[in-house]
GROMACS .gro file of C-alpha atoms in nm:
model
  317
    1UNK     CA    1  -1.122  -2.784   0.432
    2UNK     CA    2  -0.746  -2.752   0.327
    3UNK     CA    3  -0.843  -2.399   0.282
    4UNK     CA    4  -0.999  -2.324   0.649
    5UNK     CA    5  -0.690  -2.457   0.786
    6UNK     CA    6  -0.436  -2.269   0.563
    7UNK     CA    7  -0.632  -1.969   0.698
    8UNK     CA    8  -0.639  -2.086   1.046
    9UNK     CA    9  -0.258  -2.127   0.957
   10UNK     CA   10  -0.190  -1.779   0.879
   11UNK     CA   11  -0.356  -1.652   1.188
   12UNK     CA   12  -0.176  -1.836   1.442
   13UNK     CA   13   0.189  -1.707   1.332
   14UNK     CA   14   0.323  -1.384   1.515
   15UNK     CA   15   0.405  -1.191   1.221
   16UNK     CA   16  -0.014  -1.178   1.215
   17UNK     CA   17  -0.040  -1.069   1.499
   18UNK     CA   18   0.247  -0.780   1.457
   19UNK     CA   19   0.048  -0.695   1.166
   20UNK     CA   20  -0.220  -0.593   1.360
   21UNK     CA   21  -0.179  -0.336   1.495
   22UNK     CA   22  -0.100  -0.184   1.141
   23UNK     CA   23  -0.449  -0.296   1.023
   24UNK     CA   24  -0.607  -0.109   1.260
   25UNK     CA   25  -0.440   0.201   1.217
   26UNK     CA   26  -0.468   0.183   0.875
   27UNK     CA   27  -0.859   0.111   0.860
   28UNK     CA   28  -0.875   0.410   1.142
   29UNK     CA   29  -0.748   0.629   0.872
   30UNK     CA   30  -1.001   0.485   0.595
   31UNK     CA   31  -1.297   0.529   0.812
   32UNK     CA   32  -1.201   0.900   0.883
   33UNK     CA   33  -1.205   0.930   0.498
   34UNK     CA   34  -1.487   0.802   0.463
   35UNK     CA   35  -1.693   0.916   0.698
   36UNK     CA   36  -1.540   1.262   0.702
   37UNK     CA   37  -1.525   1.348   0.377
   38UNK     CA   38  -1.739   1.127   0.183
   39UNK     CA   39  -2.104   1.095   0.390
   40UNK     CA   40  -2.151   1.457   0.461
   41UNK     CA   41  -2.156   1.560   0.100
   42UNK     CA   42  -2.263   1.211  -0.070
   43UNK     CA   43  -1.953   1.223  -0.262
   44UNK     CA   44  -1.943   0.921  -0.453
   45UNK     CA   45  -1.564   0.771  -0.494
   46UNK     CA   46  -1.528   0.431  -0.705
   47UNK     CA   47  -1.530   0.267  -0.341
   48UNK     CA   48  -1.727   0.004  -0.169
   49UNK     CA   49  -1.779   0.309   0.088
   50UNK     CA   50  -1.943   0.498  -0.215
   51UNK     CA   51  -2.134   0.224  -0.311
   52UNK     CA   52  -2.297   0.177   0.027
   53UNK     CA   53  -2.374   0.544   0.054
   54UNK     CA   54  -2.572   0.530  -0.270
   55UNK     CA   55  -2.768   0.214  -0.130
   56UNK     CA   56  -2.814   0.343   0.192
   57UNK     CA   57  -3.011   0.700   0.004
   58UNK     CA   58  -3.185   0.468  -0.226
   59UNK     CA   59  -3.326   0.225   0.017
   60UNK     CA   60  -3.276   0.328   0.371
   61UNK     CA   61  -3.281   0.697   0.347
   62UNK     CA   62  -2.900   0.768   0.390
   63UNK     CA   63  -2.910   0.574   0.683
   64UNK     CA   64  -2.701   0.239   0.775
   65UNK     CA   65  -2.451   0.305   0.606
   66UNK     CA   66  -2.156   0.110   0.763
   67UNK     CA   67  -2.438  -0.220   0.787
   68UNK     CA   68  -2.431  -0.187   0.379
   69UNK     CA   69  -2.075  -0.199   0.383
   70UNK     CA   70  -1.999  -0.474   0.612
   71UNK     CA   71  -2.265  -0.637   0.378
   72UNK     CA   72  -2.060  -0.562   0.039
   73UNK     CA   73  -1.776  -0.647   0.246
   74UNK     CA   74  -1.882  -1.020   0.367
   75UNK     CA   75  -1.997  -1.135  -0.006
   76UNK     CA   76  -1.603  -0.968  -0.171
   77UNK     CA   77  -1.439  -1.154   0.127
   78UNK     CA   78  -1.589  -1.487  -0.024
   79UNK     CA   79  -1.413  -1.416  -0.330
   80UNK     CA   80  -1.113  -1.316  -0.203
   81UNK     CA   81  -1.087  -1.615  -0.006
   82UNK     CA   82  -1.162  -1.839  -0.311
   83UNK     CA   83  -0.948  -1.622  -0.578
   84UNK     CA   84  -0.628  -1.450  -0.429
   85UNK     CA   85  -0.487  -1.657  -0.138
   86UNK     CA   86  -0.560  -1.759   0.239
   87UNK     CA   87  -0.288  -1.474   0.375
   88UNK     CA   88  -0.476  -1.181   0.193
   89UNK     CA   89  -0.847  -1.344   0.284
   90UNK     CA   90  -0.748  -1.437   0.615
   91UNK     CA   91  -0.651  -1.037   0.683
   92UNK     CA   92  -0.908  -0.863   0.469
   93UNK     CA   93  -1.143  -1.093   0.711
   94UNK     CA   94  -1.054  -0.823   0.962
   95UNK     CA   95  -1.028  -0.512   0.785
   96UNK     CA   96  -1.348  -0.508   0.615
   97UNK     CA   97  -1.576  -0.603   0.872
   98UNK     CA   98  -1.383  -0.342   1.088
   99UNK     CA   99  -1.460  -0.074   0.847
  100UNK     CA  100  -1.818  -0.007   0.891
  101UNK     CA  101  -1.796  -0.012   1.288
  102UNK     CA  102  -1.513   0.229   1.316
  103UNK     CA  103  -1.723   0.455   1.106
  104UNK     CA  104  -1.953   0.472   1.389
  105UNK     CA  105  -1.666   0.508   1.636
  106UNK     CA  106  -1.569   0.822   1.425
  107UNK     CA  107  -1.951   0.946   1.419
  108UNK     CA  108  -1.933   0.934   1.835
  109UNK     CA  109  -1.585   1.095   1.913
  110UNK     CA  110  -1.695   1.345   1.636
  111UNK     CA  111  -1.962   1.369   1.410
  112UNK     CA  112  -1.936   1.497   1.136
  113UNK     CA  113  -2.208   1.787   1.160
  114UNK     CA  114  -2.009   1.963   1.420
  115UNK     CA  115  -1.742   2.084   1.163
  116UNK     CA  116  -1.935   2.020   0.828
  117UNK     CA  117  -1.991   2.404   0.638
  118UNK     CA  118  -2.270   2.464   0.428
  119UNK     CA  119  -2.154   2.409   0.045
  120UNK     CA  120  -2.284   2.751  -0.145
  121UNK     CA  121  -2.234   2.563  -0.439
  122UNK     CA  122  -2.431   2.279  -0.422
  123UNK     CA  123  -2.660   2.292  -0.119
  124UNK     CA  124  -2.493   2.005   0.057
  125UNK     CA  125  -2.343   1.971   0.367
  126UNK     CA  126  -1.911   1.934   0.352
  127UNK     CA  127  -1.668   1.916   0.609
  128UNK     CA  128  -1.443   2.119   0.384
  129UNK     CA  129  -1.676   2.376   0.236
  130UNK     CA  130  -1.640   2.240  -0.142
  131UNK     CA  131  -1.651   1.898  -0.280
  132UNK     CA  132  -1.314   1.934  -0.480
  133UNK     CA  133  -1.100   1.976  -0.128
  134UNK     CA  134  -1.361   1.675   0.024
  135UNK     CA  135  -1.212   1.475  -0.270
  136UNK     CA  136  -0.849   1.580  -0.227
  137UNK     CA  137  -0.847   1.514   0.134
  138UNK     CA  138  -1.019   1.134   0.131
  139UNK     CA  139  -0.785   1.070  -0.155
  140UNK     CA  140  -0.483   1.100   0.015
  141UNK     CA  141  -0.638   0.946   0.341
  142UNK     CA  142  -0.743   0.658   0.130
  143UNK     CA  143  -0.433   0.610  -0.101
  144UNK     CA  144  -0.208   0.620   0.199
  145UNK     CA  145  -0.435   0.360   0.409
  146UNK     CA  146  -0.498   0.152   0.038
  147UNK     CA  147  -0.093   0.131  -0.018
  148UNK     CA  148   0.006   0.059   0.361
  149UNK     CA  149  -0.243  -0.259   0.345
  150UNK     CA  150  -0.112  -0.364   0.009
  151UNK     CA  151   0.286  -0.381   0.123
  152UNK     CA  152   0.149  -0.648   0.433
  153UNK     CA  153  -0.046  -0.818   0.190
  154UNK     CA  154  -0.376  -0.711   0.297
  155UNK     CA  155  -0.622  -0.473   0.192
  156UNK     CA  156  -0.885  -0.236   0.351
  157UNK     CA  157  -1.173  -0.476   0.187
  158UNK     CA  158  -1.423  -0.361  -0.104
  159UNK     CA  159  -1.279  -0.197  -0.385
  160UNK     CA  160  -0.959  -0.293  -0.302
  161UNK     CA  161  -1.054  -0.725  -0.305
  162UNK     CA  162  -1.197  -0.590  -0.677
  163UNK     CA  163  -0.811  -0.455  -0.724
  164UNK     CA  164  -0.618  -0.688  -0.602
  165UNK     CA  165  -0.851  -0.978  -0.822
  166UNK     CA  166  -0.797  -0.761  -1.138
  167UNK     CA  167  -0.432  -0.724  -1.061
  168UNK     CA  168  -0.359  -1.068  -0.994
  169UNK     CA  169  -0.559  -1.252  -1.321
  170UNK     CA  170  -0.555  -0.946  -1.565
  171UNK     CA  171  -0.188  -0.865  -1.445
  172UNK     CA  172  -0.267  -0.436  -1.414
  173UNK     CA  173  -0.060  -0.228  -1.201
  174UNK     CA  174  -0.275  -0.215  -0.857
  175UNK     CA  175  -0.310   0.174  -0.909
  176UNK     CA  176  -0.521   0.117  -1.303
  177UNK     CA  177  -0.739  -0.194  -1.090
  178UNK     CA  178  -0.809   0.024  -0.858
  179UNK     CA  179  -0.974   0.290  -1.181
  180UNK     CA  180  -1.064   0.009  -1.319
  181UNK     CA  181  -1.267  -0.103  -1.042
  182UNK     CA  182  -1.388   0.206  -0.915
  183UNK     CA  183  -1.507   0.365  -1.252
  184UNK     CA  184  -1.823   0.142  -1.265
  185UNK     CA  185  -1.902   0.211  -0.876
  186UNK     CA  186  -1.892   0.543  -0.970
  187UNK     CA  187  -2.150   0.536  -1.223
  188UNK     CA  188  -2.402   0.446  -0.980
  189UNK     CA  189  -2.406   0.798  -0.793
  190UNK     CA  190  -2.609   0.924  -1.108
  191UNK     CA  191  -2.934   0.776  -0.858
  192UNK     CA  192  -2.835   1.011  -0.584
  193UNK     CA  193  -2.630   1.312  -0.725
  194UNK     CA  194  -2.595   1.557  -1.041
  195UNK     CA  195  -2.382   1.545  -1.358
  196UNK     CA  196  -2.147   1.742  -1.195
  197UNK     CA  197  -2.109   1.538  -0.840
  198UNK     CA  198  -2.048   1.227  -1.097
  199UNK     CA  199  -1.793   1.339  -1.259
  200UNK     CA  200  -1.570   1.475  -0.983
  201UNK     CA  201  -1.608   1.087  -0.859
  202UNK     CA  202  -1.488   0.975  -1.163
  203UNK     CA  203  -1.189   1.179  -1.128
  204UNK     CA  204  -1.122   1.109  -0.805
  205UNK     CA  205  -1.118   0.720  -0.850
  206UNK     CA  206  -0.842   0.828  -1.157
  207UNK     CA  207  -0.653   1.023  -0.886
  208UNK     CA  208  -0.705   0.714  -0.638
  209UNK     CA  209  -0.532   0.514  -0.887
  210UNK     CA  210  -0.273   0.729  -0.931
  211UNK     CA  211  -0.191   0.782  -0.599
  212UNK     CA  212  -0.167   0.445  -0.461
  213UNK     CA  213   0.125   0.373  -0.779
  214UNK     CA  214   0.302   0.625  -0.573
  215UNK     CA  215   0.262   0.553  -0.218
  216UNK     CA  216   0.297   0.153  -0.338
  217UNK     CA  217   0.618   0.214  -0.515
  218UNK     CA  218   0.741   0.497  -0.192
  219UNK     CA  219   0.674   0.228   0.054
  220UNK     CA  220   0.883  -0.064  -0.168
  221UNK     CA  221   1.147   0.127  -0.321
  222UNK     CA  222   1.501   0.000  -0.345
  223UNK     CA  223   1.818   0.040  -0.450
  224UNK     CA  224   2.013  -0.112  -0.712
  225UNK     CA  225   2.393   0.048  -0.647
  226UNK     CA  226   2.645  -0.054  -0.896
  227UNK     CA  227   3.031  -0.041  -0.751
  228UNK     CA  228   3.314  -0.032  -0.997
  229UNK     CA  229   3.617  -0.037  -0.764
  230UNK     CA  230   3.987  -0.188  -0.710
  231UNK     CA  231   3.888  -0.264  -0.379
  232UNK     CA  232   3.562  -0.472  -0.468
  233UNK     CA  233   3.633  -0.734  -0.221
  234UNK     CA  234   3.641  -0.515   0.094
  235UNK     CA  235   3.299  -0.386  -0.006
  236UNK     CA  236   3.149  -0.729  -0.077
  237UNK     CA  237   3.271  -0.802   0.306
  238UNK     CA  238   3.103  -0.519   0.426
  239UNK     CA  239   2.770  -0.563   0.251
  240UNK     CA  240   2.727  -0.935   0.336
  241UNK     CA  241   2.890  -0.918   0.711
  242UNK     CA  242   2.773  -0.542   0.796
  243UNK     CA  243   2.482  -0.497   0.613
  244UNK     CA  244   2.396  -0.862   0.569
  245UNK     CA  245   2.312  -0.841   0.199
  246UNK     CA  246   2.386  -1.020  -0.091
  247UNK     CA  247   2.567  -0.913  -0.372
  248UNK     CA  248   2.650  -0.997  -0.785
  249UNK     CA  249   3.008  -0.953  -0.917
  250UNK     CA  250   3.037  -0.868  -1.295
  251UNK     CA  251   3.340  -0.874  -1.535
  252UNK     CA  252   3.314  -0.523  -1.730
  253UNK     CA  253   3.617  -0.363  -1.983
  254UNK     CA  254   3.593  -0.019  -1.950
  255UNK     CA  255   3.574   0.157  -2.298
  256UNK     CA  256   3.796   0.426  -2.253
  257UNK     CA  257   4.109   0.295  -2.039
  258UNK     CA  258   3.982  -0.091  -2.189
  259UNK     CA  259   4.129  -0.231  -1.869
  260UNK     CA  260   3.899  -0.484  -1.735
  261UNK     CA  261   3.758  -0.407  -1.354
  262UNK     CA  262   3.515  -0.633  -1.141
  263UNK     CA  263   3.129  -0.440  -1.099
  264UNK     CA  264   2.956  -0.504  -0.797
  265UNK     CA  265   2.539  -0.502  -0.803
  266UNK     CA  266   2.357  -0.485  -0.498
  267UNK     CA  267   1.968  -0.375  -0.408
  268UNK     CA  268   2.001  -0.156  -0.071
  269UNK     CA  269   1.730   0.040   0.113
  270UNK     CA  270   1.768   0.390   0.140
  271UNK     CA  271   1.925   0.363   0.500
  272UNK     CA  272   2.151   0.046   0.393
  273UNK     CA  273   2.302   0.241   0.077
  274UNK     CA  274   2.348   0.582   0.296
  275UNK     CA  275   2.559   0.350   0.570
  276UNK     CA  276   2.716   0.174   0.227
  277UNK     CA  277   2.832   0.570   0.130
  278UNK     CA  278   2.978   0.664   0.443
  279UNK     CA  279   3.166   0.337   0.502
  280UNK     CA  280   3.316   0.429   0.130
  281UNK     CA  281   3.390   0.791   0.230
  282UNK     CA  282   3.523   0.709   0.614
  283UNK     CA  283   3.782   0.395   0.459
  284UNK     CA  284   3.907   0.652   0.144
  285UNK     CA  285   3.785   0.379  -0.127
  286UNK     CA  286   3.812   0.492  -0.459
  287UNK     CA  287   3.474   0.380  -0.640
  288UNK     CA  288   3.276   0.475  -0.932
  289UNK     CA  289   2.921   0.429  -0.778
  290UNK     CA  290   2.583   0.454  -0.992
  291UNK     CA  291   2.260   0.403  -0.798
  292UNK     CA  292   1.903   0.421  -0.951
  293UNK     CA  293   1.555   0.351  -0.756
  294UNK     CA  294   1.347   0.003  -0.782
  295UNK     CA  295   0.976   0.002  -0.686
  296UNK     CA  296   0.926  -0.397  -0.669
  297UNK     CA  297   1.167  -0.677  -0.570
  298UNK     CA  298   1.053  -1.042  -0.616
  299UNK     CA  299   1.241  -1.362  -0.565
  300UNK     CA  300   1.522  -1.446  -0.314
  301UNK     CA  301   1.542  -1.062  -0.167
  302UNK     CA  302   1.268  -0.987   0.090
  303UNK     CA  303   1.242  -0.770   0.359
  304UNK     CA  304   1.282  -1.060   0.623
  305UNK     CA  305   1.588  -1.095   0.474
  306UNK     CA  306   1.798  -0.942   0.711
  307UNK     CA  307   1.621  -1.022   1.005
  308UNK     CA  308   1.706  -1.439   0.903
  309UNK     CA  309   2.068  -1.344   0.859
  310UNK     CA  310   2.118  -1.130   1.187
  311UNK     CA  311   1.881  -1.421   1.357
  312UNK     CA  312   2.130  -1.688   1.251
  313UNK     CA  313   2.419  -1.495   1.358
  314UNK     CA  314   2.310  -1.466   1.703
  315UNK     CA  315   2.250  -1.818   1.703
  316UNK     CA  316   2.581  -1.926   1.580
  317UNK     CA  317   2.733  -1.690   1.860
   0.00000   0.00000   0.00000
């Protein structure tokens, strides 16, 4: 019961509801991939999606497909609800069962026989004329939808409720639970398509894997800047009054002068540590400034952050 209302909970906040609208337009984009670029040529991807298309040949003659995936969908739900956490159940509630009917939104703006070319190679129907550019192109759909889900805490259901259960007791990078995961869907296909149409699966649930690292760690990355300067203290009063961040000051001896100098640590996103630069150059502070790139953040720092500070600002004014 606690866990019904903790769900209930999560749905009734705004930040939800903002969420929303990012759902949607990210499971638009995975039903395109799918139904673009994996149902024409029965390319089988270590995805729920390419699970339900091998189903759907063996028992329902390639037809139903997005009923077999709101079916996978409903039972992985169940265990994400149970395993990872209200927030990501309550959310991957809507995503998955969305997937399979915006497949059929897809087939009536535009199905998919109207552009699909006749593969010479195989004998099978592609959008893209060869299964190797059908695999690049759902890829990069996919990895792009998979990683935009995964920085709201959500997911676009299936494989990725696999992922995200592997990630969280097994502690792999989301990118190798997603291989992980998708290697053994994969092996199915061998009921429905060659050697060769297996194997280009298998490699494009590796590529899925790596692919979503990079999009995950684009979409998170950080700054941490490190400031060596006389004028330390004018910077920490910009960065926690201007850019309402917080900051760590460190004793260091440099080695070659051995005079001792104050070092100033901060994590910045890229538009933060470009305004951070400019207020440097525009006041003529001398600084020594080192910056390097961070793909996760956990603890005190969060994204909402800022948002708190500049909230209780304007409610102290």
């Amino acid at each position: 019961m606690s866990k019904v209302l903790d769900t209930l909970s999560v749905v009734k906040t705004a930040k939800f509801w903002r969420e929303l609208v990012i759902m949607t337009l990210g499971m638009m984009i995975c039903a395109a991939a799918v139904y673009y670029f994996l149902v024409p040529s029965k390319l089988i991807i270590g995805t729920i999606s390419g699970l339900s298309i091998v189903l759907a040949n063996i028992f329902t003659g390639g037809q139903g497909i997005s009923i077999w995936i709101m079916a996978i969908n409903a039972v992985l739900l169940i265990l994400a609800w149970l395993l990872i956490g209200h927030e990501f159940g309550a959310k991957t509630v809507y995503t998955a069962m969305i997937l399979g009917p915006l497949t059929d939104v897809w087939d009536a703006i535009l199905p998919w026989q109207r552009i699909a070319n006749e593969n010479l190679t195989t004998g099978s129907p592609s959008v893209m004329g060869d299964p190797w550019l059908d695999l690049c192109c759902f890829v990069l759909l996919l990895s792009a939808s998979q990683a935009l889900m995964f920085s709201i805490n959500a997911s676009t259901g299936g494989l990725d409720i696999l992922a995200k259960i592997v990630n969280k007791y097994l502690h792999f990078d989301i990118g190798a639970s997603v291989s992980i995961a998708g290697a053994v869907i994969c092996c199915t296909a061998f009921f429905i398509n060659d050697f060769r149409m297996v194997v280009i699966g298998l490699i494009g649930t590796w590529i899925n894997g790596l692919v979503v690292d990079y999009f995950t760690a684009t979409l998170n990355n950080r700054k941490r800047v490190c400031i060596v300067s006389k004028d330390y203290d004018r910077i920490r009063r910009y960065i926690i009054d201007d850019l309402k961040r917080g900051c760590t000051l460190y004793e260091v001896i440099g080695g070659y002068s051995n005079e001792k100098s104050i070092e100033l640590e901060v994590l910045l996103t890229k538009d933060e540590f470009s305004k951070l630069l400019a207020y440097l150059k525009d006041n003529e502070i001398s600084a020594f400034t080192t910056a390097g790139n961070v793909s996760e953040v956990y603890g005190l720092w969060t994204k909402h952050s800022k948002k708190k500070a500049l909230k209780s600002e304007a409610e102290s004014r």
